[in-house]
mmCIF file of C-alpha atoms and ligand atoms in Angstrom:
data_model
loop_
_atom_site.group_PDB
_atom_site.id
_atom_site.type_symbol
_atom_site.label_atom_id
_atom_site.label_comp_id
_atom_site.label_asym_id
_atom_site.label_seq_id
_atom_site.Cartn_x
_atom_site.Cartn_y
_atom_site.Cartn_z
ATOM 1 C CA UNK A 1 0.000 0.000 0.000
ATOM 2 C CA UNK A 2 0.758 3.372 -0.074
ATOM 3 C CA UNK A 3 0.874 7.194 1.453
ATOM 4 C CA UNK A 4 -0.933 9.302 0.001
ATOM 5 C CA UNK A 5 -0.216 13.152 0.188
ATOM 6 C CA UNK A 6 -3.505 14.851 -0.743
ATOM 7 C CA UNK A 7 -4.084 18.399 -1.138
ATOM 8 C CA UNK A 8 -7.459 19.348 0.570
ATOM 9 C CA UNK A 9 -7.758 22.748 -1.022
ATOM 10 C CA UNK A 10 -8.237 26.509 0.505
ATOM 11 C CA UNK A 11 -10.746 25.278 2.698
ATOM 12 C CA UNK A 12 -14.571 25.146 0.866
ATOM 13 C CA UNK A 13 -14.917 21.024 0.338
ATOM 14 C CA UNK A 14 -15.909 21.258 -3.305
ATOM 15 C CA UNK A 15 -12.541 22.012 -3.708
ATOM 16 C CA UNK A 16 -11.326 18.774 -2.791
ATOM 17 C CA UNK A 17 -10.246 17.016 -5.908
ATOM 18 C CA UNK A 18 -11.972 13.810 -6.898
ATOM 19 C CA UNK A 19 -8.997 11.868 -6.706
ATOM 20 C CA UNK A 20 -8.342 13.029 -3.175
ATOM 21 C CA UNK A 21 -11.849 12.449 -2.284
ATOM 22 C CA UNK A 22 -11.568 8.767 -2.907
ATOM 23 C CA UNK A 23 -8.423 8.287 -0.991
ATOM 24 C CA UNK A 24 -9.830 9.835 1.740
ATOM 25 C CA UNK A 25 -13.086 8.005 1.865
ATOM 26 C CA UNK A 26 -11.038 4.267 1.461
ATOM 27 C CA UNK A 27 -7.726 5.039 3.818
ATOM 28 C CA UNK A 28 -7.264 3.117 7.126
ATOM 29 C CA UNK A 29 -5.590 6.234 8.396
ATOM 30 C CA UNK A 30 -5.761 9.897 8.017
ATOM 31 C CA UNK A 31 -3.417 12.136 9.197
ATOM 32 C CA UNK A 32 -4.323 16.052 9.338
ATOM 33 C CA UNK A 33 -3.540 19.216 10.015
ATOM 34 C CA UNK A 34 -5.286 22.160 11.883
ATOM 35 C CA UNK A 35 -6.710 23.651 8.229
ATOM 36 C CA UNK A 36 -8.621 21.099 7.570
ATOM 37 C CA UNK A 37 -12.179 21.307 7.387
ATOM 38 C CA UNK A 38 -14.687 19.280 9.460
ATOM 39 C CA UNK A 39 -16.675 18.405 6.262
ATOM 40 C CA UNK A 40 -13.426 16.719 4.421
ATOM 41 C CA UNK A 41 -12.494 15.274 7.025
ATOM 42 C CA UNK A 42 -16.250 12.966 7.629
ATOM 43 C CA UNK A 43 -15.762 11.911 4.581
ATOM 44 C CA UNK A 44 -13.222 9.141 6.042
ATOM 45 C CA UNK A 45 -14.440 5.838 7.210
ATOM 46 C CA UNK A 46 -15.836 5.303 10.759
ATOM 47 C CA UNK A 47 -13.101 3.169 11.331
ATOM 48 C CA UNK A 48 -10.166 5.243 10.209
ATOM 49 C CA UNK A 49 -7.250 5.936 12.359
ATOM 50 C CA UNK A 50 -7.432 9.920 12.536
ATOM 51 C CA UNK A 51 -4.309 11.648 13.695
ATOM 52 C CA UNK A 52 -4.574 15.107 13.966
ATOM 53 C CA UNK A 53 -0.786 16.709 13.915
ATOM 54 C CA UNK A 54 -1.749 20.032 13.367
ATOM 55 C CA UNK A 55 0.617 23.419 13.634
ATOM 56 C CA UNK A 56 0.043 27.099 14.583
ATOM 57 C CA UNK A 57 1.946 30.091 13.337
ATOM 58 C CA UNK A 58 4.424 30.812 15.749
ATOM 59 C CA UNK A 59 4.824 27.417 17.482
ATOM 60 C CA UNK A 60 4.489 23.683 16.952
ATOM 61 C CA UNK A 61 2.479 21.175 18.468
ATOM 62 C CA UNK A 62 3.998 18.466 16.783
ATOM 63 C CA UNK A 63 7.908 18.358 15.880
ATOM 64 C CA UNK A 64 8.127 17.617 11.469
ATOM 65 C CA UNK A 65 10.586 14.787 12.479
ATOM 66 C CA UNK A 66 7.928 13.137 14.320
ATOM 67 C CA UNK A 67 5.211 14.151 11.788
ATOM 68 C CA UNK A 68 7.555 12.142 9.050
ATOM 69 C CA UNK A 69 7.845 9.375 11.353
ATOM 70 C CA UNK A 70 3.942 8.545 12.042
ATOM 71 C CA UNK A 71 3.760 7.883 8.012
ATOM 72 C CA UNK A 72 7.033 6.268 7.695
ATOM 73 C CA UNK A 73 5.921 3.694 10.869
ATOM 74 C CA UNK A 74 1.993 3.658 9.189
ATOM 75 C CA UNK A 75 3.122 3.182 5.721
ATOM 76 C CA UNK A 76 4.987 0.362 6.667
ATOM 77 C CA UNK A 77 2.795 -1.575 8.411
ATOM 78 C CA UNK A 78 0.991 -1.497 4.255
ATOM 79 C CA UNK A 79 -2.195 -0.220 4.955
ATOM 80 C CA UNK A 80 -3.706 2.629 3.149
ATOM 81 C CA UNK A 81 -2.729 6.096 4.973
ATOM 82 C CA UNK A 82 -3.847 9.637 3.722
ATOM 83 C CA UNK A 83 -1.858 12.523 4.852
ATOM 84 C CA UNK A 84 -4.211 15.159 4.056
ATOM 85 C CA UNK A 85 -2.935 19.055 3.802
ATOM 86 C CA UNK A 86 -4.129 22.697 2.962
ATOM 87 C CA UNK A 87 -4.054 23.381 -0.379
ATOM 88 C CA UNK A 88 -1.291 21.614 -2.032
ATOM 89 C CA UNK A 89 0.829 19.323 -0.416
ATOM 90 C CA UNK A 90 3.814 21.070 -2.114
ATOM 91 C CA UNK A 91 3.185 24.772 -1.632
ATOM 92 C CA UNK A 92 4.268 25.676 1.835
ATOM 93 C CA UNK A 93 3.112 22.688 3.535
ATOM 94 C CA UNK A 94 6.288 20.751 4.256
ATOM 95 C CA UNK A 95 5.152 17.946 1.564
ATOM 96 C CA UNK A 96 8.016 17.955 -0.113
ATOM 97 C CA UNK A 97 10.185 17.131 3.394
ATOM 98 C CA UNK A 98 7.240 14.478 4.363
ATOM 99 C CA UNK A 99 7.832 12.654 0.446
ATOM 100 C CA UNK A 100 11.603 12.949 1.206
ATOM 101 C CA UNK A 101 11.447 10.951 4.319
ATOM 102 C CA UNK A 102 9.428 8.370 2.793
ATOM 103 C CA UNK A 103 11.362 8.064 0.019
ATOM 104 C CA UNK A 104 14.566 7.360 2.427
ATOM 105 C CA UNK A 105 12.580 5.011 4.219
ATOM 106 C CA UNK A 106 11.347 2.779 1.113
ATOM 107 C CA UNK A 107 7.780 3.830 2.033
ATOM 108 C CA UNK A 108 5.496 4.374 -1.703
ATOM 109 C CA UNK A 109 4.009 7.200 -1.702
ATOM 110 C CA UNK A 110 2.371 9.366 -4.225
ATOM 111 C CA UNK A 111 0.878 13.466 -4.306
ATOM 112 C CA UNK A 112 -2.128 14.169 -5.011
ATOM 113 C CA UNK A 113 -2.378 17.899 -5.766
ATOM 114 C CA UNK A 114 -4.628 20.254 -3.918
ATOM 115 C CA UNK A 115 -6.032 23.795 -5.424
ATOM 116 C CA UNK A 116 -3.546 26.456 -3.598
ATOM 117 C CA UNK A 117 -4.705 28.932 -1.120
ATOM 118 C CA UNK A 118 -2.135 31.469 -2.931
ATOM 119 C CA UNK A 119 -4.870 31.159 -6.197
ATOM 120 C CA UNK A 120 -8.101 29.858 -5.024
ATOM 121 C CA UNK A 121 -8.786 33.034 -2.166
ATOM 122 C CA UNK A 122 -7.534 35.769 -4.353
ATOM 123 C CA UNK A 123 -9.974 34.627 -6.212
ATOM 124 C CA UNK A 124 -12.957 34.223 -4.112
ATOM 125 C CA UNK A 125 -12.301 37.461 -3.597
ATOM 126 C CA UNK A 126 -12.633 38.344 -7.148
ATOM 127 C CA UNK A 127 -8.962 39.020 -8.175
ATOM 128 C CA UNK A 128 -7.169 37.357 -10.637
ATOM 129 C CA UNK A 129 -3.411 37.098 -9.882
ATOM 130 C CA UNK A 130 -2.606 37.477 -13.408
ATOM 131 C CA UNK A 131 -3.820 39.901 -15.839
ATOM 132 C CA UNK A 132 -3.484 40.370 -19.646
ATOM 133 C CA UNK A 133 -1.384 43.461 -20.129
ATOM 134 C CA UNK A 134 -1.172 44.367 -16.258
ATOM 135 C CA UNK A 135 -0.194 41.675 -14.143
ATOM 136 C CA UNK A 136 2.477 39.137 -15.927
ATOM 137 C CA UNK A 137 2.961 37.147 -13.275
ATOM 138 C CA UNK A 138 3.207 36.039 -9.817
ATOM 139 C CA UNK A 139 5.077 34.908 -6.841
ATOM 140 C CA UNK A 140 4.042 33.057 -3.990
ATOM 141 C CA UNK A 141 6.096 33.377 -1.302
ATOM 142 C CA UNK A 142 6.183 33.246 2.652
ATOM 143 C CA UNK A 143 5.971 35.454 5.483
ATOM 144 C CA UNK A 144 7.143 33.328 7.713
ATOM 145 C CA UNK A 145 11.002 32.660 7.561
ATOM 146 C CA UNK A 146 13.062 30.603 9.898
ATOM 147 C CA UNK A 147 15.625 32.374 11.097
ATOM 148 C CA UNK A 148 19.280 31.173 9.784
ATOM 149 C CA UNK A 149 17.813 29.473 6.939
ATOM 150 C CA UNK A 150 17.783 31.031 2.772
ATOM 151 C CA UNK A 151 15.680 34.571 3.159
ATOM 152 C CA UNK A 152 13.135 36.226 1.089
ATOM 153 C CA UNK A 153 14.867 39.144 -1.036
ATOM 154 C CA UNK A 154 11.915 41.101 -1.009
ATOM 155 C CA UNK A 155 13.149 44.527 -2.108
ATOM 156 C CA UNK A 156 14.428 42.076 -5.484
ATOM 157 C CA UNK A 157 10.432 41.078 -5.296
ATOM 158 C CA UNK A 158 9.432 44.203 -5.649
ATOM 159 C CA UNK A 159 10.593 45.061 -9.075
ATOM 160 C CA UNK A 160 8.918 42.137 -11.103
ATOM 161 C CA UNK A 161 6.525 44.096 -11.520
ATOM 162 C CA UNK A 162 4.007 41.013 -10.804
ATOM 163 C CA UNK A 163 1.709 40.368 -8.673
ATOM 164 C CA UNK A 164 3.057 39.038 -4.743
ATOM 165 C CA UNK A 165 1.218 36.604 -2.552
ATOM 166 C CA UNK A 166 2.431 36.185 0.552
ATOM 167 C CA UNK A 167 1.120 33.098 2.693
ATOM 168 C CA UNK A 168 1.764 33.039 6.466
ATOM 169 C CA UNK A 169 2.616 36.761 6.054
ATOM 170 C CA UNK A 170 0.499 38.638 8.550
ATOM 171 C CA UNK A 171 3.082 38.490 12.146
ATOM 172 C CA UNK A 172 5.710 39.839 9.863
ATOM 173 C CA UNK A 173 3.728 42.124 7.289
ATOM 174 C CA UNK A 174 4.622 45.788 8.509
ATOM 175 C CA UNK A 175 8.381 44.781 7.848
ATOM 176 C CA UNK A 176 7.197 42.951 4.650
ATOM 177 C CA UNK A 177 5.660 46.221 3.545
ATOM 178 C CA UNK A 178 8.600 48.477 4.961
ATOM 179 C CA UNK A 179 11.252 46.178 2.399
ATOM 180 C CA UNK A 180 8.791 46.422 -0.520
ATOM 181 C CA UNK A 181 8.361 50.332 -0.508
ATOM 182 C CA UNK A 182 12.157 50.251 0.219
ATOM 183 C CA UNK A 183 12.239 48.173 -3.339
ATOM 184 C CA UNK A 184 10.688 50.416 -4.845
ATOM 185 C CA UNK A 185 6.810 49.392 -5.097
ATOM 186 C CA UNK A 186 4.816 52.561 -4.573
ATOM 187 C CA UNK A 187 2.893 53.623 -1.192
ATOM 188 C CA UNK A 188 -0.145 54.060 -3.091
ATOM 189 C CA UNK A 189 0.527 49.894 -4.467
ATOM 190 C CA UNK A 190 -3.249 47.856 -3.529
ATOM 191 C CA UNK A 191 -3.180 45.198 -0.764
ATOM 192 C CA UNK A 192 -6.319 42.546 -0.317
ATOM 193 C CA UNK A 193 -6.122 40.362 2.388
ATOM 194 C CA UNK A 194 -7.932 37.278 2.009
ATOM 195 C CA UNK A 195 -9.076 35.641 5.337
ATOM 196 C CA UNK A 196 -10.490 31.646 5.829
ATOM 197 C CA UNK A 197 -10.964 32.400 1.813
ATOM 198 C CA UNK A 198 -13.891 29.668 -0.060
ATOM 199 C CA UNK A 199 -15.326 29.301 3.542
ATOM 200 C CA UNK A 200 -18.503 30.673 5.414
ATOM 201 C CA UNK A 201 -15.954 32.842 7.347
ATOM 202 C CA UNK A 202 -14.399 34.180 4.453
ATOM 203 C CA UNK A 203 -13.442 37.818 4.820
ATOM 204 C CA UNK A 204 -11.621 40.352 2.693
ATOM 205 C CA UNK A 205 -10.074 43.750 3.963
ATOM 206 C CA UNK A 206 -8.588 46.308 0.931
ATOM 207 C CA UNK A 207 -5.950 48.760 1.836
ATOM 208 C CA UNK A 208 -2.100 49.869 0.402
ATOM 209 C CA UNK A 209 0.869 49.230 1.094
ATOM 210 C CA UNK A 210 1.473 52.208 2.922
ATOM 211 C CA UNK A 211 -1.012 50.988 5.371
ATOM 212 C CA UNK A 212 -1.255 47.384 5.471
ATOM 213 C CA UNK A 213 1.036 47.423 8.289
ATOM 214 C CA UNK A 214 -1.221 48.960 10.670
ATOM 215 C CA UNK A 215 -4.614 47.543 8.912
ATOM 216 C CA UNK A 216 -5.462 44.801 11.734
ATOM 217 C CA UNK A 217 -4.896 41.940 9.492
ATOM 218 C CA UNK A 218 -5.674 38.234 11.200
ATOM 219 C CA UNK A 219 -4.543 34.767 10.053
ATOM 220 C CA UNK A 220 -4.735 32.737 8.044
ATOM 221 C CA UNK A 221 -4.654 35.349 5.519
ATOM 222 C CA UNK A 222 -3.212 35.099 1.871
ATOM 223 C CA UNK A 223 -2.142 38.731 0.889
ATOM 224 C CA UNK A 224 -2.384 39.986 -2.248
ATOM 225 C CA UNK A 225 0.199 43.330 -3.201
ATOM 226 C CA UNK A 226 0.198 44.961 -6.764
ATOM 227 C CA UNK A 227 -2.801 46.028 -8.997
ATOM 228 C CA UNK A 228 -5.231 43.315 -8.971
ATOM 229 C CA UNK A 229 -5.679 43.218 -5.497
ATOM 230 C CA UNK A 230 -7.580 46.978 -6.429
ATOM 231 C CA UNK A 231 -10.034 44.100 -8.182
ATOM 232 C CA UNK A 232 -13.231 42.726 -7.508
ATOM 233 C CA UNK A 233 -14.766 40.844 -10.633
ATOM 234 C CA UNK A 234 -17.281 39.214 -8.512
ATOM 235 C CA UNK A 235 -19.126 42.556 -7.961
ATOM 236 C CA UNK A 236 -18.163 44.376 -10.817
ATOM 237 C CA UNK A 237 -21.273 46.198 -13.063
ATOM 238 C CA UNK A 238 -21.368 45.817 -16.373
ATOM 239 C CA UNK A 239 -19.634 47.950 -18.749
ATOM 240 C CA UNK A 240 -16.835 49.192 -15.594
HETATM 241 C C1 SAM B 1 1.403 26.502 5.965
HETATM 242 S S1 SAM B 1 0.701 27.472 4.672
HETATM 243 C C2 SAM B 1 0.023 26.180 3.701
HETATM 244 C C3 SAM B 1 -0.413 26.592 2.321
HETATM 245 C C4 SAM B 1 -1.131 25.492 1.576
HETATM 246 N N1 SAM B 1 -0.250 24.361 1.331
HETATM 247 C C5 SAM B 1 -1.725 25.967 0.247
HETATM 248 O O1 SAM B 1 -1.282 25.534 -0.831
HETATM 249 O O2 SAM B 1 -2.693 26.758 0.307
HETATM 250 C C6 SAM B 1 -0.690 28.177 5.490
HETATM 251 C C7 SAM B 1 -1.017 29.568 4.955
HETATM 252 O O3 SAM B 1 -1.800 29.457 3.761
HETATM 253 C C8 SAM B 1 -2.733 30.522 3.705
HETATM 254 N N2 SAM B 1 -4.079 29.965 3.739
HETATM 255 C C9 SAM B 1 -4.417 28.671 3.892
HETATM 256 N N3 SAM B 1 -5.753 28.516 3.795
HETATM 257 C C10 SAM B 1 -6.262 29.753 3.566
HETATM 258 C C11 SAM B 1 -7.577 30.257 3.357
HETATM 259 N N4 SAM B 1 -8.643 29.460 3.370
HETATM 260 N N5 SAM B 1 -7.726 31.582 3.122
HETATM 261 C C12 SAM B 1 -6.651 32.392 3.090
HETATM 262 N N6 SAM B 1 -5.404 31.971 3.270
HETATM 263 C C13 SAM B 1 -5.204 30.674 3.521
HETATM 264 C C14 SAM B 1 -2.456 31.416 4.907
HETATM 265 O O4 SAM B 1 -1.510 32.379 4.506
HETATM 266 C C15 SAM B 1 -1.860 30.429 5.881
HETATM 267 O O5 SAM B 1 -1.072 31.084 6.843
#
């Protein structure tokens, strides 16, 4: 048998990709994190093995080490184990570290992709993080850096001229927006933060960058910086 690293999506269940829904629904053990919704996670049999591991911004409740070995030690007693995660398993949510340990430890595994949180609440909101003719692209990148590891060169960010979404970015995001203007993106520059986005709870706060710092922003949040995030197709009239 083998592990299973499925995406769950941004949070709304009909996100959840068939594929993932399956797994779910036939795995002898599921192990989740603190994202995941109650409704994904019912789908699983009554007699599934549910180990909840999950994490919170600023500390952990459960060491990665010891997160790598509950699917090592469960994949290799061959039954069928889920490890379910936000979004996509290889966007920011350690899935990539969780593959490499099984990989060392002869465990099969395979990833099932999840819709991203950095895509799929922009655009419940109603932006689009790219553009024809206004925003060429975009980064995804983290708030949250460990200190002594690689760092975010965000003043180098801010000339792309793209669009920037920044996960796990709202502790950190009056320094964020400090080294962007510093780059050279523009006070004036639209921010949308996107809170518990394709959920009941979902809600959205506009402001700049000159001002996100001090705009009361709560997690989880995926911010949006550059021109789109000035957007809201869901609630735009005709002819605008
Ligand atoms: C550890 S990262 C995991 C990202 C996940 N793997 C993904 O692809 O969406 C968690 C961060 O994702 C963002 N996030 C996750 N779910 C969200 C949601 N429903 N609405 C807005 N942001 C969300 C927040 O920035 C949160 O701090």
């Amino acid at each position: 048998m083998t592990v299973y690293l499925v995406g769950a999506g941004p949070g709304d269940p009909g996100l959840l990709t068939v594929r993932g829904a399956q797994l779910i629904a036939s795995a002898a053990v599921v192990v989740y994190d603190r994202l995941t919704s109650a409704e994904i996670l019912a789908l699983a049999r009554p007699d599934a093995e549910m180990i909840d591991v999950g994490k919170r911004a600023g500390y952990v409740t459960m060491p990665q080490s010891d997160i790598n070995q509950i699917l090592v030690d469960r994949g290799l007693t061959g039954v069928s184990v889920v490890r379910l995660k936000g979004g996509d398993p290889y966007v920011f949510g350690r899935g990539g570290e969780e593959a490499a340990a099984l990989l060392e430890a002869g465990v099969a595994f395979e990833n099932i992709p999840g819709i991203t949180s950095a895509i799929a609440a922009p655009a419940a909101a109603g932006i689009p993080v790219t553009l024809r003719n206004e925003a060429l692209s975009f980064t995804v990148v983290t708030g949250h850096e460990d200190p002594g590891s690689a760092q975010v060169n965000w003043e180098a960010l801010a000339q792309t001229g793209g669009t920037i979404v920044i996960l796990m970015g709202v502790g950190r995001i009056a320094k964020i927006a400090a080294r962007l203007l510093a780059g050279g993106l523009a006070p004036h520059t639209p921010v949308a933060a996107i809170r518990w986005g394709t959920t009941p709870q979902q809600e959205v706060l506009r402001t700049t960058l000159a001002e996100v710092g001090t705009a009361g922003l709560e997690s989880p949040s995926t911010i949006v910086v550059g021109n789109v995030a000035a957007l809201d197709l869901l609630h735009r009239q005709p002819g605008q």
